[in-house]
PDB file of C-alpha atoms and ligand atoms in Angstrom:
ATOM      1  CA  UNK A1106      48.287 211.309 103.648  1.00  0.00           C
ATOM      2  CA  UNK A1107      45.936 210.409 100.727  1.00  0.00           C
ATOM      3  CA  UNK A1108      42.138 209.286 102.046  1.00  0.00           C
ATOM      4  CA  UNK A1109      40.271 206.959  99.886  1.00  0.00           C
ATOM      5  CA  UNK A1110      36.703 206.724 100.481  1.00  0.00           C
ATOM      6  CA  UNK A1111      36.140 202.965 101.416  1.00  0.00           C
ATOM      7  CA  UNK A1112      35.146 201.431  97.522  1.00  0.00           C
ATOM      8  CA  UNK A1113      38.081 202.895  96.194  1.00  0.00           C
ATOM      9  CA  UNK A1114      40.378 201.863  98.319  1.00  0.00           C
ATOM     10  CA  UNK A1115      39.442 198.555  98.104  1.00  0.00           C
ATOM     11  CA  UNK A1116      39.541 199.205  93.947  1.00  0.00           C
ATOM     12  CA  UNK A1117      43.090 200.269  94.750  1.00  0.00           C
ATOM     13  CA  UNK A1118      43.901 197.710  97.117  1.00  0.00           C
ATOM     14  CA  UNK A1119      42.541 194.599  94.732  1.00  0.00           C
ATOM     15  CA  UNK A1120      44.538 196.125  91.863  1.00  0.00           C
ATOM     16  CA  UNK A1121      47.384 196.112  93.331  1.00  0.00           C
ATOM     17  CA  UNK A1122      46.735 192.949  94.921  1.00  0.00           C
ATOM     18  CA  UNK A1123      46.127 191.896  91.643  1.00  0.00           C
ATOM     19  CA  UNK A1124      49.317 192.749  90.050  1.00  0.00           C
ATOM     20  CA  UNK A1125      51.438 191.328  93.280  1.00  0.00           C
ATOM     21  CA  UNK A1126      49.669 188.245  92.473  1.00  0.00           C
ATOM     22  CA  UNK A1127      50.773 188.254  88.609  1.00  0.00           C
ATOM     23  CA  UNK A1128      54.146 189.533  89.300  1.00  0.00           C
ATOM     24  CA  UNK A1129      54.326 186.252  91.843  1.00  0.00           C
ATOM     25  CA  UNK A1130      52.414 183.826  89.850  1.00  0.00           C
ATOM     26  CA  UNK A1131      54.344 184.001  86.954  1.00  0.00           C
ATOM     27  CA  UNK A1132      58.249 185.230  87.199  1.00  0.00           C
ATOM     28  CA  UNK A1133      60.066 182.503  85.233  1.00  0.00           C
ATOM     29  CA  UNK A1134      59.451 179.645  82.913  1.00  0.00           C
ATOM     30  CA  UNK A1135      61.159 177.022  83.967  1.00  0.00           C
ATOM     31  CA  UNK A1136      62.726 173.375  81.690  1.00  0.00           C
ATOM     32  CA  UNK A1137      64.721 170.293  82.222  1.00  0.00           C
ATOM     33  CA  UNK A1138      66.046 167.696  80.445  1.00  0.00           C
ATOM     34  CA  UNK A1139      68.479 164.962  81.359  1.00  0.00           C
ATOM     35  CA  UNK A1140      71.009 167.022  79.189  1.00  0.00           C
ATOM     36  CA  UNK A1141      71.128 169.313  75.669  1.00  0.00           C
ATOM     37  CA  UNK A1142      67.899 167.588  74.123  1.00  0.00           C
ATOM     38  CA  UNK A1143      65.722 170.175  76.532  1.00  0.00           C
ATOM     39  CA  UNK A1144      67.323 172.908  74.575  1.00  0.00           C
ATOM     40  CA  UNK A1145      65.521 172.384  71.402  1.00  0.00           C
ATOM     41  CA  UNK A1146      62.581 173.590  73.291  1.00  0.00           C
ATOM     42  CA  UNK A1147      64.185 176.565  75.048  1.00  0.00           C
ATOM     43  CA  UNK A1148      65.699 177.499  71.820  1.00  0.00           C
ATOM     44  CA  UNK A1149      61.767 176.999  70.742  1.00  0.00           C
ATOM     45  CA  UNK A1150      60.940 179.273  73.871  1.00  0.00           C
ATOM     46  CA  UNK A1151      63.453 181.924  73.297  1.00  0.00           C
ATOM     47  CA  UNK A1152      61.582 183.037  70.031  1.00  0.00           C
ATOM     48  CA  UNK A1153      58.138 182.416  71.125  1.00  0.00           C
ATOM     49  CA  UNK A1154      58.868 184.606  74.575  1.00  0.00           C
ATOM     50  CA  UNK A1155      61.889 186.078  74.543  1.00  0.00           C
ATOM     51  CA  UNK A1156      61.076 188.812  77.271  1.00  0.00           C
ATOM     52  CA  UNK A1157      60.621 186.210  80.062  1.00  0.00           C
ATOM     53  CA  UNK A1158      62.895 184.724  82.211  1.00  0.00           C
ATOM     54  CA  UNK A1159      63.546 180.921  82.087  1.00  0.00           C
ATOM     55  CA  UNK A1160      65.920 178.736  83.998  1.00  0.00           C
ATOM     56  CA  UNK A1161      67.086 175.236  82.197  1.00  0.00           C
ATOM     57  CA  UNK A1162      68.362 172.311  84.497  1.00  0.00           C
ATOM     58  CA  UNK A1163      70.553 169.884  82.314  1.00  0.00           C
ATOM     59  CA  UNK A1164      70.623 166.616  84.965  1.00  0.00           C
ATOM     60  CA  UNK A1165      73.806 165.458  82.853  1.00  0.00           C
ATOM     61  CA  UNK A1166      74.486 163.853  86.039  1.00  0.00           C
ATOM     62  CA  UNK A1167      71.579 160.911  85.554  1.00  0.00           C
ATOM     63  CA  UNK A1168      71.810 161.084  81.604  1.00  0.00           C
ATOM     64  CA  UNK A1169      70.045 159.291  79.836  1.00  0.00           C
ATOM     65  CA  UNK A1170      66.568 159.253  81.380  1.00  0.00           C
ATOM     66  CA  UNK A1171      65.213 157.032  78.633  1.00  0.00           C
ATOM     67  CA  UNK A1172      67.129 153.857  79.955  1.00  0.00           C
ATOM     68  CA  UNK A1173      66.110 154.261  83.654  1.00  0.00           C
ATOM     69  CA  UNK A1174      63.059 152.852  85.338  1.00  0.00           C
ATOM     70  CA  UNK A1175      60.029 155.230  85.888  1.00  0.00           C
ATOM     71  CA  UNK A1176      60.659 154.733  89.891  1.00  0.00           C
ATOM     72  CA  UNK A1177      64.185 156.532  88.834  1.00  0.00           C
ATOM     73  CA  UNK A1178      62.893 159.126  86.348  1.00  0.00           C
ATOM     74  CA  UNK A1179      59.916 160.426  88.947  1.00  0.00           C
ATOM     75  CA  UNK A1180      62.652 160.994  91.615  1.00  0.00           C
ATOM     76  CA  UNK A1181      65.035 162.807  89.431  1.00  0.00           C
ATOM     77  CA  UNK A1182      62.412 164.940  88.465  1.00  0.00           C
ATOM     78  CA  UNK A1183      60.384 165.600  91.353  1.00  0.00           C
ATOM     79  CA  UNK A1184      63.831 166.975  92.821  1.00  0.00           C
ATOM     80  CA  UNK A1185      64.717 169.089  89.816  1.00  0.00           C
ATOM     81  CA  UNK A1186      60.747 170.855  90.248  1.00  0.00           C
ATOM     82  CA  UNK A1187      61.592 171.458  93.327  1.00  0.00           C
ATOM     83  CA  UNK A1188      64.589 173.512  92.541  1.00  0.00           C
ATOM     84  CA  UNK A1189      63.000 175.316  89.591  1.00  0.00           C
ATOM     85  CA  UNK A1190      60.036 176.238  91.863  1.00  0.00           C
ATOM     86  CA  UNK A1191      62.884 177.510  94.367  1.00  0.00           C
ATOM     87  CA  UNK A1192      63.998 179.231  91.952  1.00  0.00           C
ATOM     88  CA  UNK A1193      60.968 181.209  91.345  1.00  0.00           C
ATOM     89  CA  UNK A1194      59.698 179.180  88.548  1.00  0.00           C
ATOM     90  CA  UNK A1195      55.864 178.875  88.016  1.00  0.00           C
ATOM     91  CA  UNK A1196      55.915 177.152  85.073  1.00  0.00           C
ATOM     92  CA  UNK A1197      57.561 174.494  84.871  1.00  0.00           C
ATOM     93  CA  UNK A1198      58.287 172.605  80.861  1.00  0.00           C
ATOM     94  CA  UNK A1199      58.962 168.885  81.180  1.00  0.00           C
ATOM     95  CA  UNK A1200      61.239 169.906  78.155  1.00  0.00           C
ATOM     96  CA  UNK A1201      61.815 165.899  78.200  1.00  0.00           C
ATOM     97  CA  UNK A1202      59.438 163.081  76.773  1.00  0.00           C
ATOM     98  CA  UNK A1203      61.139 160.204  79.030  1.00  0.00           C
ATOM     99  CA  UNK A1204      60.162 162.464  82.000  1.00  0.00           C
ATOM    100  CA  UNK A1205      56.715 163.693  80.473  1.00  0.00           C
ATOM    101  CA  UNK A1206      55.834 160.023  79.860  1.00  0.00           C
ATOM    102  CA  UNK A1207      57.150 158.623  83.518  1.00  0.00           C
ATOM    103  CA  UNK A1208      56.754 161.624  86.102  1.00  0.00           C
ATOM    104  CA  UNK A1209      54.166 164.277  84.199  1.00  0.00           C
ATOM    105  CA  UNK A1210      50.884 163.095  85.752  1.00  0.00           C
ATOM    106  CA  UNK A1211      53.032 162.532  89.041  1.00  0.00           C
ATOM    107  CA  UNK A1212      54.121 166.188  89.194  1.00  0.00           C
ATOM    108  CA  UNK A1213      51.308 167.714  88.467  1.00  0.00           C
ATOM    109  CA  UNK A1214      49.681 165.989  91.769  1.00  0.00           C
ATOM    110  CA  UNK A1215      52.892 166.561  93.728  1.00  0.00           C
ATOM    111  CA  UNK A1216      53.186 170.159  92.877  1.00  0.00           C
ATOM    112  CA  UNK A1217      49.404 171.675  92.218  1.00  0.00           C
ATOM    113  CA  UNK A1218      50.735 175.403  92.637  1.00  0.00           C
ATOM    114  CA  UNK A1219      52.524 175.077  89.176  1.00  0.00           C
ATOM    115  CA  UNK A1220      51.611 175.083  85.698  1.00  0.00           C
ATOM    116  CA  UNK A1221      53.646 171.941  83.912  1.00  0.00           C
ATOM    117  CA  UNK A1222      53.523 171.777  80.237  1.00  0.00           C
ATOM    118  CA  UNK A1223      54.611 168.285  78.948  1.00  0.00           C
ATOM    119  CA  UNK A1224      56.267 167.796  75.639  1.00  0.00           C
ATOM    120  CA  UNK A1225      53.722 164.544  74.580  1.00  0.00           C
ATOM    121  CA  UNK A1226      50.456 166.386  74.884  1.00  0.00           C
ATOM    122  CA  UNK A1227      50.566 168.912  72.617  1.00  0.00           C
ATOM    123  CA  UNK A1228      52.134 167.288  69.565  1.00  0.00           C
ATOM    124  CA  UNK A1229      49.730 164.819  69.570  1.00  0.00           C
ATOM    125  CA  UNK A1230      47.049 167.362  69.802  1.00  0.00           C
ATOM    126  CA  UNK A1231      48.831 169.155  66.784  1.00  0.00           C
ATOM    127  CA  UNK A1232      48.983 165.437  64.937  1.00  0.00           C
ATOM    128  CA  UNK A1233      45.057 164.866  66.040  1.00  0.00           C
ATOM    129  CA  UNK A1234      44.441 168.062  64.225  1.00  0.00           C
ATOM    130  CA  UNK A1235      45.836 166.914  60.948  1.00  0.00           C
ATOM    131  CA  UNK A1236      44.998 164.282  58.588  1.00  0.00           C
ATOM    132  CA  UNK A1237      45.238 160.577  59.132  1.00  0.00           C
ATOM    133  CA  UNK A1238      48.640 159.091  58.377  1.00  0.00           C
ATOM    134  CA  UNK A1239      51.416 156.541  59.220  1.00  0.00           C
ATOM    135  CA  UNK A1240      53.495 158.237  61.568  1.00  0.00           C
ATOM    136  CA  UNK A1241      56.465 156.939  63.393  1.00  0.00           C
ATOM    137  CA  UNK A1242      57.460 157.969  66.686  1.00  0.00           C
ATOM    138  CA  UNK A1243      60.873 157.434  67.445  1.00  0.00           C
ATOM    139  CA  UNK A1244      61.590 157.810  71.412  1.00  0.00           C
ATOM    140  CA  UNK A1245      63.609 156.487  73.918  1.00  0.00           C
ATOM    141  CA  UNK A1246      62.574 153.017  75.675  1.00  0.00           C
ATOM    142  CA  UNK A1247      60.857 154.584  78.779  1.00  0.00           C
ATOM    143  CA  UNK A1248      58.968 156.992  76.464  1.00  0.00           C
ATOM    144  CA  UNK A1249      57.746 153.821  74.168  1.00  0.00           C
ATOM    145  CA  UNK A1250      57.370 151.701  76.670  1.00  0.00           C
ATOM    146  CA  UNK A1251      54.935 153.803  78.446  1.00  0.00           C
ATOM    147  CA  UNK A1252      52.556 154.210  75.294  1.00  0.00           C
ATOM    148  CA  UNK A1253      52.090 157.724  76.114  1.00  0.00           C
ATOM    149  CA  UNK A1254      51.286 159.477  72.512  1.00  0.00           C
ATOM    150  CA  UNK A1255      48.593 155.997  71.839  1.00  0.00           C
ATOM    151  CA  UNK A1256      46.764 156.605  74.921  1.00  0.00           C
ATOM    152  CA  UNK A1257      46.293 160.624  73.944  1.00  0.00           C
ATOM    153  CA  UNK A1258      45.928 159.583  70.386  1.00  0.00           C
ATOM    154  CA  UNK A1259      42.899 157.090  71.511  1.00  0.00           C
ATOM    155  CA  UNK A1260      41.703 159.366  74.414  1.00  0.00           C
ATOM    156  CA  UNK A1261      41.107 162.035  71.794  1.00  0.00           C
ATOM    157  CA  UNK A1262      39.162 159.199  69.195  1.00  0.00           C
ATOM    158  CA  UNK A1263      41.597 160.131  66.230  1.00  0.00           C
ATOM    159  CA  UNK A1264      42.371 157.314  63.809  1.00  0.00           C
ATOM    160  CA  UNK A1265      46.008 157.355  63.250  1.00  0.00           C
ATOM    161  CA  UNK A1266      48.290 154.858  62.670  1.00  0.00           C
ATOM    162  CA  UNK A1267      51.427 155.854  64.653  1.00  0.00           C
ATOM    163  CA  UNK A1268      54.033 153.526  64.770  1.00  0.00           C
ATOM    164  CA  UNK A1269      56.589 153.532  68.052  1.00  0.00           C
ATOM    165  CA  UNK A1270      60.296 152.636  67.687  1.00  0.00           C
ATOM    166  CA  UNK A1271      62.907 152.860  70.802  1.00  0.00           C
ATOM    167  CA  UNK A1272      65.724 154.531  69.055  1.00  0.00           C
ATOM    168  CA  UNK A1273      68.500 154.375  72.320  1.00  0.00           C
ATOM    169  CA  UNK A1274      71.578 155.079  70.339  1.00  0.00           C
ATOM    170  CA  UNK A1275      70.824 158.980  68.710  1.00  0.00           C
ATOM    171  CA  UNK A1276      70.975 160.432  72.311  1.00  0.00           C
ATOM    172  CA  UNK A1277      74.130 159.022  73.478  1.00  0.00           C
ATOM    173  CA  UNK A1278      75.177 160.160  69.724  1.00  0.00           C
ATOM    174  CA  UNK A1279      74.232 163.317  70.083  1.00  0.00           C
ATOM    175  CA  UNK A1280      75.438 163.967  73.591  1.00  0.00           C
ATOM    176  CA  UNK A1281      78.643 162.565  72.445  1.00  0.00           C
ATOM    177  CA  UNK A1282      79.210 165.038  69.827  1.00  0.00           C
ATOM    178  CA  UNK A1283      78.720 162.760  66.847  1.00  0.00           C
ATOM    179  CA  UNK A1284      76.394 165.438  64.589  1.00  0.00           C
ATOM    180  CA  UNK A1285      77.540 166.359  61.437  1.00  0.00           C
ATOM    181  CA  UNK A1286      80.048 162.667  61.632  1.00  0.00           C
ATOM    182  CA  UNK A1287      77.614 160.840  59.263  1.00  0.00           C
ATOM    183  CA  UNK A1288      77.699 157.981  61.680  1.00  0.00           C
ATOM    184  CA  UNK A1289      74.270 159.707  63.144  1.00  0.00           C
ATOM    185  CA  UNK A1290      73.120 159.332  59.439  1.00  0.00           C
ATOM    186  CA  UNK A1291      73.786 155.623  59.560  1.00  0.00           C
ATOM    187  CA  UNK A1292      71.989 154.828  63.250  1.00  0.00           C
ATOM    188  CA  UNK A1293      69.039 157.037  61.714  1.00  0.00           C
ATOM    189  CA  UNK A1294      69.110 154.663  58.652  1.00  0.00           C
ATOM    190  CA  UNK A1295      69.480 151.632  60.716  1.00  0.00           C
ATOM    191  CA  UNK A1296      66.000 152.073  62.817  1.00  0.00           C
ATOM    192  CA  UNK A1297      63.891 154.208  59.855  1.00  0.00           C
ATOM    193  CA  UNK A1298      64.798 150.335  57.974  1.00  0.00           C
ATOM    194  CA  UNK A1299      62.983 149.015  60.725  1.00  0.00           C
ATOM    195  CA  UNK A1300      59.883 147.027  58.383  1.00  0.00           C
ATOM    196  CA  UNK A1301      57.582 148.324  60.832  1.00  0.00           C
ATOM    197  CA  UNK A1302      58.210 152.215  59.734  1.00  0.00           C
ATOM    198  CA  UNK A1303      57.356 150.863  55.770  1.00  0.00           C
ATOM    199  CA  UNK A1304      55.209 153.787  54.635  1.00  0.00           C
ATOM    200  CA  UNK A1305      55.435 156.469  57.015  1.00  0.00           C
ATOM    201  CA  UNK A1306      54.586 160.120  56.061  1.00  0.00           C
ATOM    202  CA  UNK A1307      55.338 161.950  59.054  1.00  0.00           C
ATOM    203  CA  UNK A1308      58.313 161.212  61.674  1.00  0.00           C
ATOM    204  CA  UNK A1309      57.799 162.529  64.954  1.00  0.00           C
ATOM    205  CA  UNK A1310      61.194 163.224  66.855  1.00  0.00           C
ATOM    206  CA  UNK A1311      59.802 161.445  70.238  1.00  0.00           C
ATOM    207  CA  UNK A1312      62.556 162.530  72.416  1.00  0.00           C
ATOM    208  CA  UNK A1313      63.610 165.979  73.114  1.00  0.00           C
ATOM    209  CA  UNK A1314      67.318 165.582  71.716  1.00  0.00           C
ATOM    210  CA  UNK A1315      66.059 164.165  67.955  1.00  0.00           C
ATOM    211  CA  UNK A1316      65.357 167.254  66.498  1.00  0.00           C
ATOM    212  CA  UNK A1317      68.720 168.046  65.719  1.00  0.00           C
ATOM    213  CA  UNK A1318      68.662 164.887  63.006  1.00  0.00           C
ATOM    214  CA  UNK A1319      65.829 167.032  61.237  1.00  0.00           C
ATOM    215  CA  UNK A1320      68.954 167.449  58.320  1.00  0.00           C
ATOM    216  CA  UNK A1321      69.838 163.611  58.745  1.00  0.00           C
ATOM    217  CA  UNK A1322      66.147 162.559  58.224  1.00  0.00           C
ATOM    218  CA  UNK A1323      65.405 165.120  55.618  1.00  0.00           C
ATOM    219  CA  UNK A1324      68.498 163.529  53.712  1.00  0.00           C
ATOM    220  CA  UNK A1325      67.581 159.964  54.426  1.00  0.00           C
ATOM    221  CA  UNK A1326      63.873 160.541  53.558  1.00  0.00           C
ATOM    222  CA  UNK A1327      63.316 163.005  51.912  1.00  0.00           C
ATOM    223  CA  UNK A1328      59.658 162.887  50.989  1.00  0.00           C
ATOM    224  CA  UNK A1329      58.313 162.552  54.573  1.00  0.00           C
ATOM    225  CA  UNK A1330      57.258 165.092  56.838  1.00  0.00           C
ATOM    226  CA  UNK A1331      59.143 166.301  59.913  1.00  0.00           C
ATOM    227  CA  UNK A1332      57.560 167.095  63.202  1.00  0.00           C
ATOM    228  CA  UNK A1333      58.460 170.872  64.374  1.00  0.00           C
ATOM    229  CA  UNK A1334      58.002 169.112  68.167  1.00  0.00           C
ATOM    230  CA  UNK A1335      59.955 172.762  69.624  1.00  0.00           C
ATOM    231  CA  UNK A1336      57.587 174.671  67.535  1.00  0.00           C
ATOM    232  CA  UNK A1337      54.563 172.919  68.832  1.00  0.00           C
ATOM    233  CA  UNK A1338      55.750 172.896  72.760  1.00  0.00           C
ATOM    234  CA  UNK A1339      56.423 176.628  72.257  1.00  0.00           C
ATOM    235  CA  UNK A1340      53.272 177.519  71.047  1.00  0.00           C
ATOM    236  CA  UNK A1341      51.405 175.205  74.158  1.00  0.00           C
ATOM    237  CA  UNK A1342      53.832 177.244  76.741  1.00  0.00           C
ATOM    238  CA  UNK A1343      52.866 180.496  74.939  1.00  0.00           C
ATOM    239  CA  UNK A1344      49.049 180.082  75.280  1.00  0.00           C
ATOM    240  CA  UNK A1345      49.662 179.657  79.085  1.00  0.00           C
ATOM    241  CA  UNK A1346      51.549 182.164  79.759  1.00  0.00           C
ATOM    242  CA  UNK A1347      50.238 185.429  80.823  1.00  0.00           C
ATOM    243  CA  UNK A1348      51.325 187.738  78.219  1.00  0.00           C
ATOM    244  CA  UNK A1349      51.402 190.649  80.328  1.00  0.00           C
ATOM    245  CA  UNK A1350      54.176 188.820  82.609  1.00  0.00           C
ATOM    246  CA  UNK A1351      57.693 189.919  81.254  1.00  0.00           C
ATOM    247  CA  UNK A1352      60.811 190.023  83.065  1.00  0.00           C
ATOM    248  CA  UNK A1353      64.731 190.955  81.847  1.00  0.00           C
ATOM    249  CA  UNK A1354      64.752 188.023  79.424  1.00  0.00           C
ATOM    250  CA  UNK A1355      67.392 186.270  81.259  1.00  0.00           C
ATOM    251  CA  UNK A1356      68.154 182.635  81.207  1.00  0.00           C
ATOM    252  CA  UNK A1357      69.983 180.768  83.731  1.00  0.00           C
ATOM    253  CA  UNK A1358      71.522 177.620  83.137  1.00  0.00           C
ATOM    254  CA  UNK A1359      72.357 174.893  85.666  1.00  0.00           C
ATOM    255  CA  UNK A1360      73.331 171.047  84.955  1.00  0.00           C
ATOM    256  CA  UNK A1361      73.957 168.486  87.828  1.00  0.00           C
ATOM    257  CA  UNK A1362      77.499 167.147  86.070  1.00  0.00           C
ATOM    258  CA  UNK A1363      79.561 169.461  83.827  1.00  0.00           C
ATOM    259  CA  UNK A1364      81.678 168.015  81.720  1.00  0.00           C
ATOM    260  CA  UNK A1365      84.113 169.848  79.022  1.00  0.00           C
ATOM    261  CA  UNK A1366      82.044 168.262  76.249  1.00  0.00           C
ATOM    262  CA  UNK A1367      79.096 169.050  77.820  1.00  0.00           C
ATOM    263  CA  UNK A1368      79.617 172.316  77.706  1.00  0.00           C
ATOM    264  CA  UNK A1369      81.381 172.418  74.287  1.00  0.00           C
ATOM    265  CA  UNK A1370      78.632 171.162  73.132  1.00  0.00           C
ATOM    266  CA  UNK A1371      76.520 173.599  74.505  1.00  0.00           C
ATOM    267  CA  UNK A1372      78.359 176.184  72.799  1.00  0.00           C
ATOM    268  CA  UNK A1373      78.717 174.546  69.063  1.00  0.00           C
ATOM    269  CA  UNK A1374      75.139 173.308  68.630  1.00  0.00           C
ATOM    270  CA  UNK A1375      73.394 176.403  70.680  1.00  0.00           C
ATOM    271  CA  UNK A1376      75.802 179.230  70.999  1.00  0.00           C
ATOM    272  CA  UNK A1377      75.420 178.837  74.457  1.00  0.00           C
ATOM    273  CA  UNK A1378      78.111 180.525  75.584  1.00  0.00           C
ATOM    274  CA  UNK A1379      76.758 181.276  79.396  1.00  0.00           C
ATOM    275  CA  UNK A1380      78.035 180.077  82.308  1.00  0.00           C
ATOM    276  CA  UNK A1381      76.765 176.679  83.718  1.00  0.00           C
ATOM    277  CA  UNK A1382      76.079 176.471  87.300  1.00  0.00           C
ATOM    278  CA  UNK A1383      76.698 172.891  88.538  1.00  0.00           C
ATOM    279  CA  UNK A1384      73.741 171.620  90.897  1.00  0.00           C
ATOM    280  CA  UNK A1385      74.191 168.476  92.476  1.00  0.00           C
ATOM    281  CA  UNK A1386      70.139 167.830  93.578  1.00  0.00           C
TER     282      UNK A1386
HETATM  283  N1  LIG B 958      65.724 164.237  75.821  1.00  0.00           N
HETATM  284  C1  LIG B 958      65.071 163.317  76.649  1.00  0.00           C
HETATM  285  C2  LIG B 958      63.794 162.766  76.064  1.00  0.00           C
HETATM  286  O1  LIG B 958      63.095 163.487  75.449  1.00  0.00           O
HETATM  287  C3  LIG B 958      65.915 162.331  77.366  1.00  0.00           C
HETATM  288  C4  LIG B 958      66.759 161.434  76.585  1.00  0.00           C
HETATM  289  C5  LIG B 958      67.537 160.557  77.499  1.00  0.00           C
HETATM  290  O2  LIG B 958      68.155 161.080  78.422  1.00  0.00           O
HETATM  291  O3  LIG B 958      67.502 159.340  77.304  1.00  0.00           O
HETATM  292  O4  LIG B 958      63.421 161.660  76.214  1.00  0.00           O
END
């Protein structure tokens, strides 16, 4: 039996105290998405942390978020954080702007023992950092509608003239398996025509699925600047995490519908070659 005069085994006892509590504060990173657009991020993720364990939920099942009501989106999501945080998750990346715009500020009340990082506010802190310009964000309807990226914009007293288009066809593209077709090429064209995007410089890919048309909109303009949206996120998720957490660098991936094309997909666009768990929330 070892005895510890009384200070040092309370040194002893709050360091290890102190590493239960960083071992149990921060296991796994956790992301959803209503399908494959959440996996831009995690792809994002994987380079920025590739020690630490992450679990993806793909709600395939409710897919797509964008054309649901907020009432819808919240409950989807508040559900899905529930089952990340089951699955020892303690932070949590709303790797989806329909859900970041319509259930972030509710999940953050409903779940204040978890770290959330939205995909909205740090891409428009990245775009506040930069020079003015005419930007257009193209997102899905809930994420336009709910004027998320303005009110940060305005909230942080940066004069920039971003211009928001709902662009509902590119996910149903994409999930669809239409990349690489050219008929995603011709949809991009369609809405960058839109008179209102006239002028832009910069084109940020408002929803978490438009970063794979980086190639399409590189083609269609060539002269105007891509948003690295992943990038960004990954870097926001990096600065809070503790960098002494690590696990086995695992990830687990679950989706509430699995489809064959689904999971094709899954496979030709990510080399995801895992298993999917199917979790009906
Ligand atoms: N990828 C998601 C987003 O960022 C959802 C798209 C959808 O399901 O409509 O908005």
């Amino acid at each position: 039996k070892i005895f510890l005069s009384p200070p040092r085994a309370q040194l002893a006892e709050g360091f290890l105290f102190g590493i239960l509590r960083a071992v149990k504060r921060q296991r796994k990173i956790g992301l959803f998405d209503s399908g494959l657009g959440g996996l831009t991020v995690l792809r994002a993720l994987e380079e920025k942390l590739p020690g630490v364990d992450k679990v993806y939920y793909g709600d395939t099942l409710h897919l797509p978020y964008g054309d649901k009501s907020d009432e819808a989106i919240r409950s989807f999501s508040r559900e899905i954080v529930g089952f990340l945080a089951a699955q020892g998750c303690d932070v949590i990346v709303i790797a989806c702007n329909s859900a970041s715009a319509a259930a972030g500020s509710m999940l953050e009340a409903s779940f204040p023992d978890l770290t959330f990082i939205n995909v909205i506010d740090p891409v428009v802190d990245a775009l506040a950092e930069g020079a003015p310009r005419k930007t257009a964000l193209l997102g899905t309807r809930a994420t336009v509608r709910s004027d998320a990226y303005a009110k940060r914009l305005e909230a942080l007293k940066v004069p920039h003239e971003l211009v928001a288009l709902p662009t509902p066809l590119l996910v149903p593209l994409i999930e669809d398996g239409f990349l690489g077709t050219g008929i995603e090429e011709s949809v991009l064209e369609h809405y960058l025509n839109d008179p209102s995007l006239k002028g832009i410089e910069a084109i940020v890919p408002g929803c978490t699925h438009y970063p794979l048309l980086r190639e399409a909109a590189a083609k269609l303009r060539p002269g105007v600047d891509w948003i690295d949206a992943p990038a960004i996120v990954a870097d926001a998720v990096g600065s809070a995490w503790d960098a002494t957490v690590e696990g086995l660098g695992t990830t687990t991936y679950f989706l509430s519908d699995a489809t064959p094309s689904f999971l094709a997909l899954a496979s030709s666009t990510f080399g995801i070659k895992a298993h999917w768990e199917k979790k009906v929330l």
